[in-house]
mmCIF file of N, CA and C in Angstrom:
data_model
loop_
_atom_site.group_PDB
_atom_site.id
_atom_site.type_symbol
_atom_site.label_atom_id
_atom_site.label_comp_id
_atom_site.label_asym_id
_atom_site.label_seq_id
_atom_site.Cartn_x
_atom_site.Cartn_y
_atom_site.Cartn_z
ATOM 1 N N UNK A 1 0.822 -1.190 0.000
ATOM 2 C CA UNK A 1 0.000 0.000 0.000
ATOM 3 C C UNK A 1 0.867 1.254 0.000
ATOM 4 N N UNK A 2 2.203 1.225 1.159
ATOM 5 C CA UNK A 2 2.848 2.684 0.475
ATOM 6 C C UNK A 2 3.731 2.410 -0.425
ATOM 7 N N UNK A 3 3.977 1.208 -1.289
ATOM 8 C CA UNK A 3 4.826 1.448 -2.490
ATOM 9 C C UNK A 3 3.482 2.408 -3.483
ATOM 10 N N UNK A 4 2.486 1.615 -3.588
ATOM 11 C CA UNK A 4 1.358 2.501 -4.562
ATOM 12 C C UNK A 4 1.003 4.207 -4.145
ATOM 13 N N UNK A 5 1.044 4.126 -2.721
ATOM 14 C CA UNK A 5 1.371 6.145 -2.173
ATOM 15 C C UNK A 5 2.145 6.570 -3.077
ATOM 16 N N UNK A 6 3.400 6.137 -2.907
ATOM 17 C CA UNK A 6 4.764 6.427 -3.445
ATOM 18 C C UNK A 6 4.470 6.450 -5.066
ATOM 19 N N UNK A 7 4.091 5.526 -5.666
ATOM 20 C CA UNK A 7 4.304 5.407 -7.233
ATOM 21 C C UNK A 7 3.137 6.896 -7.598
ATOM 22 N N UNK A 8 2.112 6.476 -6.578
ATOM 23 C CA UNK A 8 1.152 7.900 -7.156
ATOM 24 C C UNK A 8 1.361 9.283 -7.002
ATOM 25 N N UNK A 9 1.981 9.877 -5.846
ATOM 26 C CA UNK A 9 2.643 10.926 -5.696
ATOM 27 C C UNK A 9 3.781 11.174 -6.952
ATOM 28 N N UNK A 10 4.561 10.157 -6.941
ATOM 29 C CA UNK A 10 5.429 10.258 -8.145
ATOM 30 C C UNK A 10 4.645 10.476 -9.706
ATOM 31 N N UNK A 11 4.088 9.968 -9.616
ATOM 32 C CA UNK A 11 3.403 10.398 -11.247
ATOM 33 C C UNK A 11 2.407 11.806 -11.201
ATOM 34 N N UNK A 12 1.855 11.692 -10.011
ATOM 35 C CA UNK A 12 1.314 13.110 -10.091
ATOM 36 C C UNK A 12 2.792 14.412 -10.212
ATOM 37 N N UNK A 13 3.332 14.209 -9.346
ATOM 38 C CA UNK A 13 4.584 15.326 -9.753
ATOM 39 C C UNK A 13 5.600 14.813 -11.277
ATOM 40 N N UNK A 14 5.583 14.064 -11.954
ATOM 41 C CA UNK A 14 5.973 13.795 -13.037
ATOM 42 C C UNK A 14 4.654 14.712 -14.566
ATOM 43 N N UNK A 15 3.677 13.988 -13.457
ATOM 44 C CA UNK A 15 2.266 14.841 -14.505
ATOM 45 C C UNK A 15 2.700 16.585 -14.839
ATOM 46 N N UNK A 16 2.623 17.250 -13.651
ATOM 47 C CA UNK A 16 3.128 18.485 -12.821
ATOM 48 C C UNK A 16 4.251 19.037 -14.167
ATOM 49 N N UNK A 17 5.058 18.274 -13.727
ATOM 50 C CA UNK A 17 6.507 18.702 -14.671
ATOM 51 C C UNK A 17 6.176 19.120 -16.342
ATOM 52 N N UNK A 18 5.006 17.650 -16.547
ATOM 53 C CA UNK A 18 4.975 17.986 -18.506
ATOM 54 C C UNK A 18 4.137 18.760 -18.407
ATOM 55 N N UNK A 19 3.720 19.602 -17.576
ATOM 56 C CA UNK A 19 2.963 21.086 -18.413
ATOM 57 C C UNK A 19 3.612 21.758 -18.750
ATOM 58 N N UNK A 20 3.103 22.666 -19.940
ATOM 59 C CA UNK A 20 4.012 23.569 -20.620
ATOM 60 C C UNK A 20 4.060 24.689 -19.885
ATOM 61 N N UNK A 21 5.247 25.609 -19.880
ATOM 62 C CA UNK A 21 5.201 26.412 -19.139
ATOM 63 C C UNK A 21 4.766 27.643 -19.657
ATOM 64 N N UNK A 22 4.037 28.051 -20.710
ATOM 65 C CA UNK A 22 2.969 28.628 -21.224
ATOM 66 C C UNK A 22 1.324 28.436 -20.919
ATOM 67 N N UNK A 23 1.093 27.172 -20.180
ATOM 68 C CA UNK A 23 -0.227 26.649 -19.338
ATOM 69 C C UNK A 23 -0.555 27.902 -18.097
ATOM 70 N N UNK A 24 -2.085 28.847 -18.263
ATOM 71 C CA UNK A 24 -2.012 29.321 -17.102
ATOM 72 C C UNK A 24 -3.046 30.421 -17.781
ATOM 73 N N UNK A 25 -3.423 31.625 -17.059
ATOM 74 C CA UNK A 25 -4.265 32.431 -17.317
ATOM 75 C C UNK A 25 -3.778 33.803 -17.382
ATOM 76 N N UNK A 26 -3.784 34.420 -18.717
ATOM 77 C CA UNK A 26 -3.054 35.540 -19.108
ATOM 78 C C UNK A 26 -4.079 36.992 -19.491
ATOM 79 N N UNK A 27 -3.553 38.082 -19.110
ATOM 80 C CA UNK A 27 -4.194 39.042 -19.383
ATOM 81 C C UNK A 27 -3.487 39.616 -20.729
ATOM 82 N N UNK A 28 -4.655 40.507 -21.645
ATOM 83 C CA UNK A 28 -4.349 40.508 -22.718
ATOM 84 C C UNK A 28 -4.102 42.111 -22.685
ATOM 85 N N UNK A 29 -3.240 42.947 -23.689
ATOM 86 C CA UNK A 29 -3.625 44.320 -23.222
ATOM 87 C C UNK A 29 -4.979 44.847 -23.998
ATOM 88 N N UNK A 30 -5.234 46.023 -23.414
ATOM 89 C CA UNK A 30 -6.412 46.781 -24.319
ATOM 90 C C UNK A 30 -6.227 46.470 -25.405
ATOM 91 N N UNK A 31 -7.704 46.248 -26.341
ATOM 92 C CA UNK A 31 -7.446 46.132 -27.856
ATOM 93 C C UNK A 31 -8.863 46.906 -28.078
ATOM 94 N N UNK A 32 -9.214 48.180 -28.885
ATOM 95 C CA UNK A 32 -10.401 48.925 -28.397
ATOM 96 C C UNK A 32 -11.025 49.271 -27.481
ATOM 97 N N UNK A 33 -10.217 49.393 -26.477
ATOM 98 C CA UNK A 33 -10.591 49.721 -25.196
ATOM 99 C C UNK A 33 -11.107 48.164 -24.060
ATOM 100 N N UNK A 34 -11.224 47.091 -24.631
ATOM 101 C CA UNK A 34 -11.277 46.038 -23.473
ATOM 102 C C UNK A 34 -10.282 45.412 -23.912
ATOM 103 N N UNK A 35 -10.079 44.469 -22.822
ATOM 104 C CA UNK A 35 -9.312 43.953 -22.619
ATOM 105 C C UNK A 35 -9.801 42.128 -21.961
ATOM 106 N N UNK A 36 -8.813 41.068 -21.868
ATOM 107 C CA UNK A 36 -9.229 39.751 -21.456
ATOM 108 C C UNK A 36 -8.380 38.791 -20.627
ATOM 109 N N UNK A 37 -8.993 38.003 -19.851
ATOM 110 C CA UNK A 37 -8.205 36.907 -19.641
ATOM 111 C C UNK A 37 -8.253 35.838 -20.912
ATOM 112 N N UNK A 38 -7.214 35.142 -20.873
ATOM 113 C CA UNK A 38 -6.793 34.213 -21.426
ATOM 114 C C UNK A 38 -6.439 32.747 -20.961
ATOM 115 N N UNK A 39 -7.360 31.582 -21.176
ATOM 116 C CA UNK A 39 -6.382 30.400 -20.352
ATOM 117 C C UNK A 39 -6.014 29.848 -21.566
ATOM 118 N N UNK A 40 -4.916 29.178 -21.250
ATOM 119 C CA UNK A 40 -3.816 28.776 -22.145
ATOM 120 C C UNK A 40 -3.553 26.930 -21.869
ATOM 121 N N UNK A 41 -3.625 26.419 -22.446
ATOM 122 C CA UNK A 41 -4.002 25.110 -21.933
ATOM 123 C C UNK A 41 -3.380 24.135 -23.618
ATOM 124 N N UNK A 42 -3.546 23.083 -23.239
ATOM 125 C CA UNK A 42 -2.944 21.943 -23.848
ATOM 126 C C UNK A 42 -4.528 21.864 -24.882
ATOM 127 N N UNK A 43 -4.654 21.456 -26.743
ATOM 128 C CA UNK A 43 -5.087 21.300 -27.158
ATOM 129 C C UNK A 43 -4.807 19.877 -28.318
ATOM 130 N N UNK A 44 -4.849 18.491 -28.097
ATOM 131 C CA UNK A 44 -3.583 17.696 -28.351
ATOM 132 C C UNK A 44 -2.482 17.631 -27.968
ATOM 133 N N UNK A 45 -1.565 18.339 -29.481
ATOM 134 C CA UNK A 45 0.069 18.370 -28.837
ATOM 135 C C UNK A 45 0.577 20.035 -29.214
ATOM 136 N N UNK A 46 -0.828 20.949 -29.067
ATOM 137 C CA UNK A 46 -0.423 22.471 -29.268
ATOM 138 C C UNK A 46 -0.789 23.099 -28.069
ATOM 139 N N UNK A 47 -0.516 24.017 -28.194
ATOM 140 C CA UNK A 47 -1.533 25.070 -27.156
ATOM 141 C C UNK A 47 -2.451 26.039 -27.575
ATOM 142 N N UNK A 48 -3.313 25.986 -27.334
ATOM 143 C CA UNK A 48 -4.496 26.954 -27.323
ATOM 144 C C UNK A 48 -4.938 28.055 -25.824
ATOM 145 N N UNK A 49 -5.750 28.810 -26.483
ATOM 146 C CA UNK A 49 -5.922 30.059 -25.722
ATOM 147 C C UNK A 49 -6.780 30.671 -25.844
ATOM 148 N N UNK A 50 -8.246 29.954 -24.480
ATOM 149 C CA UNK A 50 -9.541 30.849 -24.869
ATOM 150 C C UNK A 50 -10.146 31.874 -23.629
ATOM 151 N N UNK A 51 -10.504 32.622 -24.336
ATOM 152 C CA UNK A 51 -11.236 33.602 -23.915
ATOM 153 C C UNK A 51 -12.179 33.404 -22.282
ATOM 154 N N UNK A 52 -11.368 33.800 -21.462
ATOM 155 C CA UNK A 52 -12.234 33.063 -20.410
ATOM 156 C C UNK A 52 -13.217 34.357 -19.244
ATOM 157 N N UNK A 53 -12.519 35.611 -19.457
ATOM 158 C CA UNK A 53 -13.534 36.738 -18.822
ATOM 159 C C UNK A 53 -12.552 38.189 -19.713
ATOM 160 N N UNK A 54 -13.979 38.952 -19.801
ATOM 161 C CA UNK A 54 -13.907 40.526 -20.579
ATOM 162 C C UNK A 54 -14.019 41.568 -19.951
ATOM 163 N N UNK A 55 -13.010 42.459 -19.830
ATOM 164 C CA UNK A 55 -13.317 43.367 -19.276
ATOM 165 C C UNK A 55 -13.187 44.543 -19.649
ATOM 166 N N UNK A 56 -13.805 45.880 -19.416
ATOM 167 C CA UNK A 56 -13.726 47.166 -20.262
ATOM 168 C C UNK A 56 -13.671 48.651 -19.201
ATOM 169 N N UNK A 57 -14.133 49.674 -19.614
ATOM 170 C CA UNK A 57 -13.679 50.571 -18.569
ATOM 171 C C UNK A 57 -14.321 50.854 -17.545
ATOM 172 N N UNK A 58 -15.944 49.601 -17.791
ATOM 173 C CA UNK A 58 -16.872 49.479 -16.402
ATOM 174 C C UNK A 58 -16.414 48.394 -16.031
ATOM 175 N N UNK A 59 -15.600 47.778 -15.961
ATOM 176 C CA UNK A 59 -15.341 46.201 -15.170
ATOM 177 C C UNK A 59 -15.591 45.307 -16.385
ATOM 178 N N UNK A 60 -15.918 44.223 -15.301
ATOM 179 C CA UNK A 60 -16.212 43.112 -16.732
ATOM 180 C C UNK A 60 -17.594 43.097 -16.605
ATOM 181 N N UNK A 61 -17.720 42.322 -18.219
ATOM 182 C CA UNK A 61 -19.143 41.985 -18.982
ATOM 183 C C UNK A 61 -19.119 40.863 -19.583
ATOM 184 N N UNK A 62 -20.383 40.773 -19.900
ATOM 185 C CA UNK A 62 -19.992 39.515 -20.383
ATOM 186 C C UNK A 62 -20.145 39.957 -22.251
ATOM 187 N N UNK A 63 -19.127 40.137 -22.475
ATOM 188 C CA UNK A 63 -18.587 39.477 -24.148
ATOM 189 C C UNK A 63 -19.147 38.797 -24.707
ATOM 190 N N UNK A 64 -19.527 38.454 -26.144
ATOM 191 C CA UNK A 64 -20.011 37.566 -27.062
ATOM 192 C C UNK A 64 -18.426 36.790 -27.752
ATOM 193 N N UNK A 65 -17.279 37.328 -26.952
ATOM 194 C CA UNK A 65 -16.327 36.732 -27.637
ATOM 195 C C UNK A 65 -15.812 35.719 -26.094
ATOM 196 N N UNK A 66 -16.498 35.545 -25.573
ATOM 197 C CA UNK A 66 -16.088 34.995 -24.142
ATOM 198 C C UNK A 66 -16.281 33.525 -24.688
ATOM 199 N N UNK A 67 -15.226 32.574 -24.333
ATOM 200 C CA UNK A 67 -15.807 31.230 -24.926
ATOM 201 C C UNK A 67 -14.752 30.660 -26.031
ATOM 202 N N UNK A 68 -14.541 32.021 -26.902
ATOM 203 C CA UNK A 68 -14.391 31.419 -27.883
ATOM 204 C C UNK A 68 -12.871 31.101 -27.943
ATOM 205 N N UNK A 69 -11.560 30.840 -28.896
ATOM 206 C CA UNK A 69 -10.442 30.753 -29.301
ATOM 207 C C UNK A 69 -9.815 31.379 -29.678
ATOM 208 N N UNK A 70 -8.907 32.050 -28.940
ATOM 209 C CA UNK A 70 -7.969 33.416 -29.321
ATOM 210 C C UNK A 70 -6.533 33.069 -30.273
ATOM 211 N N UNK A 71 -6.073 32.060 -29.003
ATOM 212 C CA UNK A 71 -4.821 31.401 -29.804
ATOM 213 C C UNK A 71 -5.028 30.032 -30.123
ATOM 214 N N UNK A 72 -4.765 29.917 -31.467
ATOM 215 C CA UNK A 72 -4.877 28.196 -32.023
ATOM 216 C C UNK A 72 -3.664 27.765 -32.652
ATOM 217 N N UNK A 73 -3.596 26.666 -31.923
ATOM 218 C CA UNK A 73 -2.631 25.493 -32.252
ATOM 219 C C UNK A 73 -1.353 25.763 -32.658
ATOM 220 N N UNK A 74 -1.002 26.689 -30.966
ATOM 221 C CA UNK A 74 0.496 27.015 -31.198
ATOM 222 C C UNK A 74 1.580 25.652 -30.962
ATOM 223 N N UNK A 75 2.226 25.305 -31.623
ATOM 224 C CA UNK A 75 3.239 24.365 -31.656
ATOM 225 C C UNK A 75 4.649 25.253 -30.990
ATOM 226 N N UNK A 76 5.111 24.345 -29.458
ATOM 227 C CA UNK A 76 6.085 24.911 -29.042
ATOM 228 C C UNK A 76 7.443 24.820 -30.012
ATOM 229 N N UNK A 77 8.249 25.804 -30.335
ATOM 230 C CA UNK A 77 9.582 25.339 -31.202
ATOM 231 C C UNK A 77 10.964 25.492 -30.467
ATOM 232 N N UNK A 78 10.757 25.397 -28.982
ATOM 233 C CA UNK A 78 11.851 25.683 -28.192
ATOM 234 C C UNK A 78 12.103 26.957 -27.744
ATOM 235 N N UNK A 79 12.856 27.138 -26.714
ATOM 236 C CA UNK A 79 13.324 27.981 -25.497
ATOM 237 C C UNK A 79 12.244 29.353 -25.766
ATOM 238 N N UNK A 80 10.995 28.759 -25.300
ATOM 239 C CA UNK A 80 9.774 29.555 -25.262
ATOM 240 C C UNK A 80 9.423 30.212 -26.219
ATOM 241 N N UNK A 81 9.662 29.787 -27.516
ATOM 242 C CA UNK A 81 8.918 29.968 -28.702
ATOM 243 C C UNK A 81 8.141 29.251 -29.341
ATOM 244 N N UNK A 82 6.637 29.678 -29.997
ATOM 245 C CA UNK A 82 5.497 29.044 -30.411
ATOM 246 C C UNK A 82 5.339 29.690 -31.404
ATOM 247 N N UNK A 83 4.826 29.080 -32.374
ATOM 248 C CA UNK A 83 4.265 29.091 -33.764
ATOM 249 C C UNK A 83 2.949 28.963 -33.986
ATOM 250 N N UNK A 84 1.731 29.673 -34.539
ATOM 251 C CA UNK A 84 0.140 29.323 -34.766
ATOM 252 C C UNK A 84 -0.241 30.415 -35.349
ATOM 253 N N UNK A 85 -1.319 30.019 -34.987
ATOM 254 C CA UNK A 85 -2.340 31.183 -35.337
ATOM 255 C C UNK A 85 -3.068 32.434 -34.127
ATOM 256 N N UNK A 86 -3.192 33.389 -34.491
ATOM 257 C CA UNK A 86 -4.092 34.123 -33.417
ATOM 258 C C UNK A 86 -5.682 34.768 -33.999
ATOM 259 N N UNK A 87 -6.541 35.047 -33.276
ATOM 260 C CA UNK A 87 -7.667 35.473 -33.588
ATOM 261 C C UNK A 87 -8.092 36.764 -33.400
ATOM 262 N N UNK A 88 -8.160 37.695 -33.700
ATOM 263 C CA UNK A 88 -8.325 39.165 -33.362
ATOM 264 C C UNK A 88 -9.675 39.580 -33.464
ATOM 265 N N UNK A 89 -10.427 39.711 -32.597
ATOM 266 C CA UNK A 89 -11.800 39.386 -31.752
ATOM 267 C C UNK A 89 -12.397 41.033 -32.479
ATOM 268 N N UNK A 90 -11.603 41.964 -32.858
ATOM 269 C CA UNK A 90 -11.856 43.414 -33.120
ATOM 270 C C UNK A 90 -11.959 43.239 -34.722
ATOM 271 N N UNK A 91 -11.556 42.729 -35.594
ATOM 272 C CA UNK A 91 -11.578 42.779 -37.011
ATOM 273 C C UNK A 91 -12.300 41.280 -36.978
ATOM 274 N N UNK A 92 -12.025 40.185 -36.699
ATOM 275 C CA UNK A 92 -12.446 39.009 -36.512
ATOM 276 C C UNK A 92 -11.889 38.306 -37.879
ATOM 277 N N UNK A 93 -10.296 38.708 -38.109
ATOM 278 C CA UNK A 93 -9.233 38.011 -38.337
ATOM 279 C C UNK A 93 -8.434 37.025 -38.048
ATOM 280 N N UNK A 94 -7.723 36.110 -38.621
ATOM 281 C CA UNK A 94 -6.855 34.922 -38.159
ATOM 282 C C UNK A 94 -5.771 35.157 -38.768
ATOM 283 N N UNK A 95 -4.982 35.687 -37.970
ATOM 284 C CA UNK A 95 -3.199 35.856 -38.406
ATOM 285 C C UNK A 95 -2.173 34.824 -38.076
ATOM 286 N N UNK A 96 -1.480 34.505 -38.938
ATOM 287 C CA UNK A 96 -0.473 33.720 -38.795
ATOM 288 C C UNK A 96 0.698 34.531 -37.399
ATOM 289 N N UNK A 97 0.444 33.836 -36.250
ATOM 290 C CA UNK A 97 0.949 33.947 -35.081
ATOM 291 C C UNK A 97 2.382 33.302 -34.469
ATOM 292 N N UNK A 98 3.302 33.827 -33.473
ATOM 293 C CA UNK A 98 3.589 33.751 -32.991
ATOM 294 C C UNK A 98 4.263 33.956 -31.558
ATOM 295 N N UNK A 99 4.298 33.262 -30.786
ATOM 296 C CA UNK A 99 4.825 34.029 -28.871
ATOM 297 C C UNK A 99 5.928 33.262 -28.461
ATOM 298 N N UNK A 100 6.537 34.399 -27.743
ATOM 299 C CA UNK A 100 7.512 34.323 -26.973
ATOM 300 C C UNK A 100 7.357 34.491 -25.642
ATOM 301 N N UNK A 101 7.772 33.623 -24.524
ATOM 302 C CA UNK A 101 7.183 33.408 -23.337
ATOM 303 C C UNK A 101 8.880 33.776 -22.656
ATOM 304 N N UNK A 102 8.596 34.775 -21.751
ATOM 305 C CA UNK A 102 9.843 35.612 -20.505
ATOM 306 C C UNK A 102 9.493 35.988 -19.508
ATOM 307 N N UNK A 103 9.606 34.735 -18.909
ATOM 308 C CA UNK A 103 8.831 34.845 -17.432
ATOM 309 C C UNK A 103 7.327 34.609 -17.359
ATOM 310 N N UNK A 104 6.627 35.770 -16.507
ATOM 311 C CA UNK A 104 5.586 36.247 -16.610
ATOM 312 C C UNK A 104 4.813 36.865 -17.483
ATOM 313 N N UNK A 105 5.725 37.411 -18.696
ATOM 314 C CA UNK A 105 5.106 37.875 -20.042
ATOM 315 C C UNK A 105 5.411 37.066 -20.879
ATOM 316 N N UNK A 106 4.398 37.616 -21.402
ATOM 317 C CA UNK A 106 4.022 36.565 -23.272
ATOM 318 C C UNK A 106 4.006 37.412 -24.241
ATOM 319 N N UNK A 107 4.901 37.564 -25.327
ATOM 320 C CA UNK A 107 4.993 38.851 -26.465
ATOM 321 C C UNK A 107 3.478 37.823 -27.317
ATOM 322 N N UNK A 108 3.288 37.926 -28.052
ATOM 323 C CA UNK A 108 2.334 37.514 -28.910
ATOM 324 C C UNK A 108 2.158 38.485 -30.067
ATOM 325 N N UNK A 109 2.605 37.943 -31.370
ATOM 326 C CA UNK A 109 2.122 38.480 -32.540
ATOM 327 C C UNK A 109 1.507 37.617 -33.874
ATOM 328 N N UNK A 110 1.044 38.726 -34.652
ATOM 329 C CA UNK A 110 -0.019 38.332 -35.639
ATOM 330 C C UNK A 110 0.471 38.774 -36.761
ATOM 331 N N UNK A 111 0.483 38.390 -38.003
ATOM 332 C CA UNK A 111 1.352 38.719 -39.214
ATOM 333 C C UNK A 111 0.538 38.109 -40.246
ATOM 334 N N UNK A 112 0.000 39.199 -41.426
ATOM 335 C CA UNK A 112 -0.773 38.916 -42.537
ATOM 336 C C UNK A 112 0.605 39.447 -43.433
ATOM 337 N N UNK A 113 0.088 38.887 -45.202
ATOM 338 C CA UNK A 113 1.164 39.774 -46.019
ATOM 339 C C UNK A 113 2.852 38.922 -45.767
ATOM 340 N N UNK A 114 2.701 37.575 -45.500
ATOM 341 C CA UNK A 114 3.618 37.197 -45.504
ATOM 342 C C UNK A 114 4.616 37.664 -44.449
ATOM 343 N N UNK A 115 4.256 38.307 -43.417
ATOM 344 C CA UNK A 115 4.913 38.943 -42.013
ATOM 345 C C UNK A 115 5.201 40.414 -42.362
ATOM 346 N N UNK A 116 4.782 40.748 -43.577
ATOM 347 C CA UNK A 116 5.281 42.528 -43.803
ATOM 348 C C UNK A 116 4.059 43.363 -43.063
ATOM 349 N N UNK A 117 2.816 42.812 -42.527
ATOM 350 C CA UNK A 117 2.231 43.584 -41.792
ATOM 351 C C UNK A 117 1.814 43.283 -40.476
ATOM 352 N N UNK A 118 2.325 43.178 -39.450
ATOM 353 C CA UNK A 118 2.366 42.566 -38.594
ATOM 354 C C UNK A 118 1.889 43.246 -36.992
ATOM 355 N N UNK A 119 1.336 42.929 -35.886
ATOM 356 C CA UNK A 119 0.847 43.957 -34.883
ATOM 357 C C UNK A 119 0.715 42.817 -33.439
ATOM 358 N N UNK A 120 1.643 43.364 -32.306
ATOM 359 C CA UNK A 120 2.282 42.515 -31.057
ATOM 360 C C UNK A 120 1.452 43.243 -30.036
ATOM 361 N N UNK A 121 1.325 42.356 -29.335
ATOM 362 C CA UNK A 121 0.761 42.708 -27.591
ATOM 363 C C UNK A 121 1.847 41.819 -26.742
ATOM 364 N N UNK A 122 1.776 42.444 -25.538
ATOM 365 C CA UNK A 122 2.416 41.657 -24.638
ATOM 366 C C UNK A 122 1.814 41.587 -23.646
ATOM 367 N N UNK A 123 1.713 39.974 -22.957
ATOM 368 C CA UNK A 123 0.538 39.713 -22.133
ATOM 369 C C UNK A 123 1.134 39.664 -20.381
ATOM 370 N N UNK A 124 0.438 40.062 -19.904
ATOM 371 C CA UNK A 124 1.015 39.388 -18.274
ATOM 372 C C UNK A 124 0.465 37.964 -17.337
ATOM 373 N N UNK A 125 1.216 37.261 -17.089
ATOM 374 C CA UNK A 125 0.508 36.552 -16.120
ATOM 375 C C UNK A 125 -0.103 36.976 -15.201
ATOM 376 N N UNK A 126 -1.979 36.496 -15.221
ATOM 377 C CA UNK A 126 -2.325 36.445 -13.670
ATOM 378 C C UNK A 126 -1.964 35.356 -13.376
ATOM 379 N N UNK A 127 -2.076 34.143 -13.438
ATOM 380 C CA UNK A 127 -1.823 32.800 -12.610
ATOM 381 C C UNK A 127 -1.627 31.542 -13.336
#
């Protein structure tokens, strides 16, 4: 009985370890005046990033974009760089995306035009 304690504690902190360290809930900056959380979570073998509360210069509301998929199917490419797509909730565009994760911030950009037109936010961790 405590070899099975033991083996289960161990795989739960082994579990622990393979999250990406992009997994977590991110604030987005103003984009027309609101702004969002973000959870960032495992989608297969990418990461995705949806819309999880909206907020504007009365607090939050509830959004018609709440729910939906901001970042899709970023593929990590090493030392905190990701490759995908992003969704821009204000034009209701899909740009060929990518983020860079430093620390607590997340650069995140969007690039139409083959990357010659391109437009970055940088996000903060809440948690």
């Amino acid at each position: 009985m405590k070899l099975l304690k033991i083996a289960t504690v161990c795989g739960l902190a082994a579990g622990a370890a393979a999250a990406d360290p992009v997994e977590g809930t991110w604030q987005t900056e103003p984009d027309d005046g609101s702004y969002a959380h973000i959870v960032m979570a495992p989608c297969g073998g990418k990461i995705c990033g949806q819309i999880a509360r909206t907020f504007n210069a009365g607090g939050e509301y509830a959004s018609p974009t709440r729910g939906k998929t901001l970042v899709i199917d970023m593929v990590p490419q090493g030392n905190g760089k990701y490759e995908g797509k992003v969704w821009r909730p204000s034009n209701n565009k899909i740009y060929l995306g990518k983020m860079t994760l430093d620390g607590s911030r997340l650069k995140l950009r969007g690039c139409v035009a083959g990357g010659l037109i391109c437009s970055a936010q940088t996000w903060r961790r809440v948690q």
